[in-house]
């Protein structure tokens, strides 16, 4: 029994992600109703290899875009979204491949409650400010393993 407990502790410790200081953020103004709309006055970032991305909204903007990379099955990306104003959170996930097995898996609210799964689009009325966590990953119930780049646009109104 002690051996099993020791192995479980080792597995959990080995799976923990370390937050990196090299977070990406960008300002991209686009219609949240059409994920294929062209950006206006966009600022492009490099794709991040991090498993945790903390976004920051540019000054006087309620929208930002980050780019990331899914490394495969059971390797989700956590996107931290600090919300200080507004009552609606809109998220658009655009993979580089239109048939990619990728979605917004979960949304964790500041009070610890969770909702999901979602598809590649999420519009949610929010009633609290604080840090929201968006989990982007594969749908483990269907499709093949997918590795690749994606763009995530987050807007708060």
mmCIF file of C-alpha atoms in Angstrom:
data_model
loop_
_atom_site.group_PDB
_atom_site.id
_atom_site.type_symbol
_atom_site.label_atom_id
_atom_site.label_comp_id
_atom_site.label_asym_id
_atom_site.label_seq_id
_atom_site.Cartn_x
_atom_site.Cartn_y
_atom_site.Cartn_z
ATOM 1 C CA UNK A 1 0.000 0.000 0.000
ATOM 2 C CA UNK A 2 2.843 2.398 0.875
ATOM 3 C CA UNK A 3 4.547 1.574 -2.410
ATOM 4 C CA UNK A 4 1.379 2.389 -4.358
ATOM 5 C CA UNK A 5 0.985 5.684 -2.495
ATOM 6 C CA UNK A 6 4.642 6.548 -3.183
ATOM 7 C CA UNK A 7 4.208 5.825 -6.908
ATOM 8 C CA UNK A 8 1.061 7.989 -7.071
ATOM 9 C CA UNK A 9 2.886 10.880 -5.376
ATOM 10 C CA UNK A 10 5.781 10.547 -7.842
ATOM 11 C CA UNK A 11 3.443 10.506 -10.837
ATOM 12 C CA UNK A 12 1.564 13.591 -9.625
ATOM 13 C CA UNK A 13 4.814 15.442 -8.889
ATOM 14 C CA UNK A 14 6.172 14.542 -12.323
ATOM 15 C CA UNK A 15 3.052 15.768 -14.089
ATOM 16 C CA UNK A 16 2.966 19.234 -12.529
ATOM 17 C CA UNK A 17 3.478 22.058 -14.970
ATOM 18 C CA UNK A 18 5.906 24.852 -14.145
ATOM 19 C CA UNK A 19 4.639 28.297 -15.049
ATOM 20 C CA UNK A 20 6.979 30.111 -17.392
ATOM 21 C CA UNK A 21 7.699 33.808 -17.431
ATOM 22 C CA UNK A 22 7.658 33.830 -21.231
ATOM 23 C CA UNK A 23 3.949 34.452 -21.682
ATOM 24 C CA UNK A 24 2.542 35.716 -24.957
ATOM 25 C CA UNK A 25 -0.114 38.341 -25.524
ATOM 26 C CA UNK A 26 -1.335 40.312 -28.487
ATOM 27 C CA UNK A 27 -3.994 42.815 -29.394
ATOM 28 C CA UNK A 28 -6.252 41.664 -32.200
ATOM 29 C CA UNK A 29 -9.532 43.450 -32.908
ATOM 30 C CA UNK A 30 -11.875 41.112 -34.706
ATOM 31 C CA UNK A 31 -15.518 40.312 -34.784
ATOM 32 C CA UNK A 32 -16.298 37.762 -32.107
ATOM 33 C CA UNK A 33 -19.231 36.578 -34.206
ATOM 34 C CA UNK A 34 -17.104 35.391 -37.116
ATOM 35 C CA UNK A 35 -13.964 33.401 -36.322
ATOM 36 C CA UNK A 36 -12.762 33.797 -39.915
ATOM 37 C CA UNK A 37 -12.875 37.606 -39.861
ATOM 38 C CA UNK A 38 -9.642 39.381 -40.708
ATOM 39 C CA UNK A 39 -7.903 41.152 -37.844
ATOM 40 C CA UNK A 40 -7.653 44.923 -37.886
ATOM 41 C CA UNK A 41 -4.597 46.582 -36.353
ATOM 42 C CA UNK A 42 -3.352 43.223 -35.136
ATOM 43 C CA UNK A 43 -0.142 42.503 -33.313
ATOM 44 C CA UNK A 44 1.157 39.003 -33.947
ATOM 45 C CA UNK A 45 3.034 36.952 -31.382
ATOM 46 C CA UNK A 46 5.195 33.887 -31.777
ATOM 47 C CA UNK A 47 3.640 30.565 -30.913
ATOM 48 C CA UNK A 48 4.309 29.684 -27.302
ATOM 49 C CA UNK A 49 5.535 26.285 -26.206
ATOM 50 C CA UNK A 50 4.262 26.868 -22.659
ATOM 51 C CA UNK A 51 1.550 24.725 -21.127
ATOM 52 C CA UNK A 52 0.394 27.751 -19.118
ATOM 53 C CA UNK A 53 -0.326 31.069 -20.801
ATOM 54 C CA UNK A 54 -1.241 34.188 -18.835
ATOM 55 C CA UNK A 55 -2.849 36.801 -21.015
ATOM 56 C CA UNK A 56 -2.858 40.524 -20.434
ATOM 57 C CA UNK A 57 -5.279 42.864 -22.087
ATOM 58 C CA UNK A 58 -3.553 45.802 -23.775
ATOM 59 C CA UNK A 59 -4.347 49.209 -22.303
ATOM 60 C CA UNK A 60 -7.788 50.481 -23.364
ATOM 61 C CA UNK A 61 -8.671 47.124 -24.945
ATOM 62 C CA UNK A 62 -11.037 44.375 -23.920
ATOM 63 C CA UNK A 63 -9.720 41.853 -26.447
ATOM 64 C CA UNK A 64 -6.467 39.963 -26.887
ATOM 65 C CA UNK A 65 -5.157 37.067 -28.934
ATOM 66 C CA UNK A 66 -2.590 34.452 -27.999
ATOM 67 C CA UNK A 67 -1.066 31.669 -30.037
ATOM 68 C CA UNK A 68 -0.066 28.302 -28.690
ATOM 69 C CA UNK A 69 0.765 24.741 -29.565
ATOM 70 C CA UNK A 70 -0.852 21.490 -28.454
ATOM 71 C CA UNK A 71 1.830 18.845 -28.082
ATOM 72 C CA UNK A 72 -0.508 15.864 -28.214
ATOM 73 C CA UNK A 73 -2.901 13.752 -26.225
ATOM 74 C CA UNK A 74 -3.235 14.552 -22.504
ATOM 75 C CA UNK A 75 -1.175 17.744 -22.869
ATOM 76 C CA UNK A 76 -3.736 20.533 -22.473
ATOM 77 C CA UNK A 77 -2.958 24.241 -22.362
ATOM 78 C CA UNK A 78 -4.152 26.402 -19.448
ATOM 79 C CA UNK A 79 -4.911 30.021 -20.316
ATOM 80 C CA UNK A 80 -5.210 32.379 -17.334
ATOM 81 C CA UNK A 81 -7.552 35.300 -18.008
ATOM 82 C CA UNK A 82 -7.635 38.118 -15.430
ATOM 83 C CA UNK A 83 -11.061 39.762 -15.608
ATOM 84 C CA UNK A 84 -11.436 43.120 -13.843
ATOM 85 C CA UNK A 85 -14.490 44.507 -15.617
ATOM 86 C CA UNK A 86 -17.354 43.418 -17.844
ATOM 87 C CA UNK A 87 -20.053 40.780 -17.603
ATOM 88 C CA UNK A 88 -19.538 38.646 -20.720
ATOM 89 C CA UNK A 89 -16.565 36.446 -21.644
ATOM 90 C CA UNK A 90 -16.190 35.429 -25.288
ATOM 91 C CA UNK A 91 -13.542 32.998 -26.494
ATOM 92 C CA UNK A 92 -12.746 31.794 -30.030
ATOM 93 C CA UNK A 93 -10.375 28.893 -30.693
ATOM 94 C CA UNK A 94 -8.974 28.648 -34.206
ATOM 95 C CA UNK A 95 -6.652 25.719 -34.982
ATOM 96 C CA UNK A 96 -4.286 25.781 -37.943
ATOM 97 C CA UNK A 97 -6.090 22.701 -39.251
ATOM 98 C CA UNK A 98 -9.868 22.900 -39.653
ATOM 99 C CA UNK A 99 -10.364 19.196 -38.815
ATOM 100 C CA UNK A 100 -8.178 19.348 -35.692
ATOM 101 C CA UNK A 101 -9.417 17.466 -32.648
ATOM 102 C CA UNK A 102 -9.201 20.489 -30.324
ATOM 103 C CA UNK A 103 -11.721 22.381 -28.219
ATOM 104 C CA UNK A 104 -12.233 24.510 -25.119
ATOM 105 C CA UNK A 105 -12.457 21.720 -22.570
ATOM 106 C CA UNK A 106 -13.274 23.646 -19.399
ATOM 107 C CA UNK A 107 -13.657 27.060 -17.849
ATOM 108 C CA UNK A 108 -12.774 27.513 -14.180
ATOM 109 C CA UNK A 109 -14.292 30.550 -12.476
ATOM 110 C CA UNK A 110 -12.556 32.615 -9.762
ATOM 111 C CA UNK A 111 -14.657 30.888 -7.069
ATOM 112 C CA UNK A 112 -13.430 27.446 -8.207
ATOM 113 C CA UNK A 113 -16.583 26.346 -10.028
ATOM 114 C CA UNK A 114 -16.137 24.851 -13.492
ATOM 115 C CA UNK A 115 -18.170 24.599 -16.675
ATOM 116 C CA UNK A 116 -17.663 22.776 -19.950
ATOM 117 C CA UNK A 117 -16.922 21.185 -22.239
ATOM 118 C CA UNK A 118 -17.376 23.698 -25.014
ATOM 119 C CA UNK A 119 -16.523 23.569 -28.673
ATOM 120 C CA UNK A 120 -14.259 26.073 -30.367
ATOM 121 C CA UNK A 121 -16.496 28.947 -29.335
ATOM 122 C CA UNK A 122 -17.638 30.046 -25.905
ATOM 123 C CA UNK A 123 -19.908 32.968 -24.960
ATOM 124 C CA UNK A 124 -20.563 33.107 -21.243
ATOM 125 C CA UNK A 125 -22.244 35.617 -18.990
ATOM 126 C CA UNK A 126 -20.006 36.148 -15.967
ATOM 127 C CA UNK A 127 -21.033 37.560 -12.608
ATOM 128 C CA UNK A 128 -17.694 37.786 -10.838
ATOM 129 C CA UNK A 129 -14.304 39.322 -11.475
ATOM 130 C CA UNK A 130 -11.012 37.561 -10.883
ATOM 131 C CA UNK A 131 -8.826 34.967 -12.594
ATOM 132 C CA UNK A 132 -10.579 32.643 -15.046
ATOM 133 C CA UNK A 133 -8.789 29.544 -16.326
ATOM 134 C CA UNK A 134 -9.542 28.232 -19.797
ATOM 135 C CA UNK A 135 -8.389 24.685 -20.543
ATOM 136 C CA UNK A 136 -7.702 24.040 -24.238
ATOM 137 C CA UNK A 137 -7.131 20.457 -25.307
ATOM 138 C CA UNK A 138 -8.264 17.502 -27.308
ATOM 139 C CA UNK A 139 -11.646 15.837 -27.110
ATOM 140 C CA UNK A 140 -10.609 12.496 -25.646
ATOM 141 C CA UNK A 141 -13.991 10.946 -26.498
ATOM 142 C CA UNK A 142 -13.538 11.182 -30.248
ATOM 143 C CA UNK A 143 -11.022 11.750 -32.986
ATOM 144 C CA UNK A 144 -7.351 11.032 -33.300
ATOM 145 C CA UNK A 145 -4.470 12.563 -31.417
ATOM 146 C CA UNK A 146 -3.734 16.043 -32.725
ATOM 147 C CA UNK A 147 -0.597 18.139 -32.444
ATOM 148 C CA UNK A 148 -0.412 21.629 -33.831
ATOM 149 C CA UNK A 149 -0.766 25.360 -33.490
ATOM 150 C CA UNK A 150 -3.857 27.331 -32.556
ATOM 151 C CA UNK A 151 -4.956 30.916 -32.036
ATOM 152 C CA UNK A 152 -7.150 31.869 -29.085
ATOM 153 C CA UNK A 153 -9.015 35.206 -29.024
ATOM 154 C CA UNK A 154 -10.464 36.340 -25.700
ATOM 155 C CA UNK A 155 -12.824 39.274 -25.335
ATOM 156 C CA UNK A 156 -14.554 40.682 -22.249
ATOM 157 C CA UNK A 157 -17.506 43.067 -22.571
#
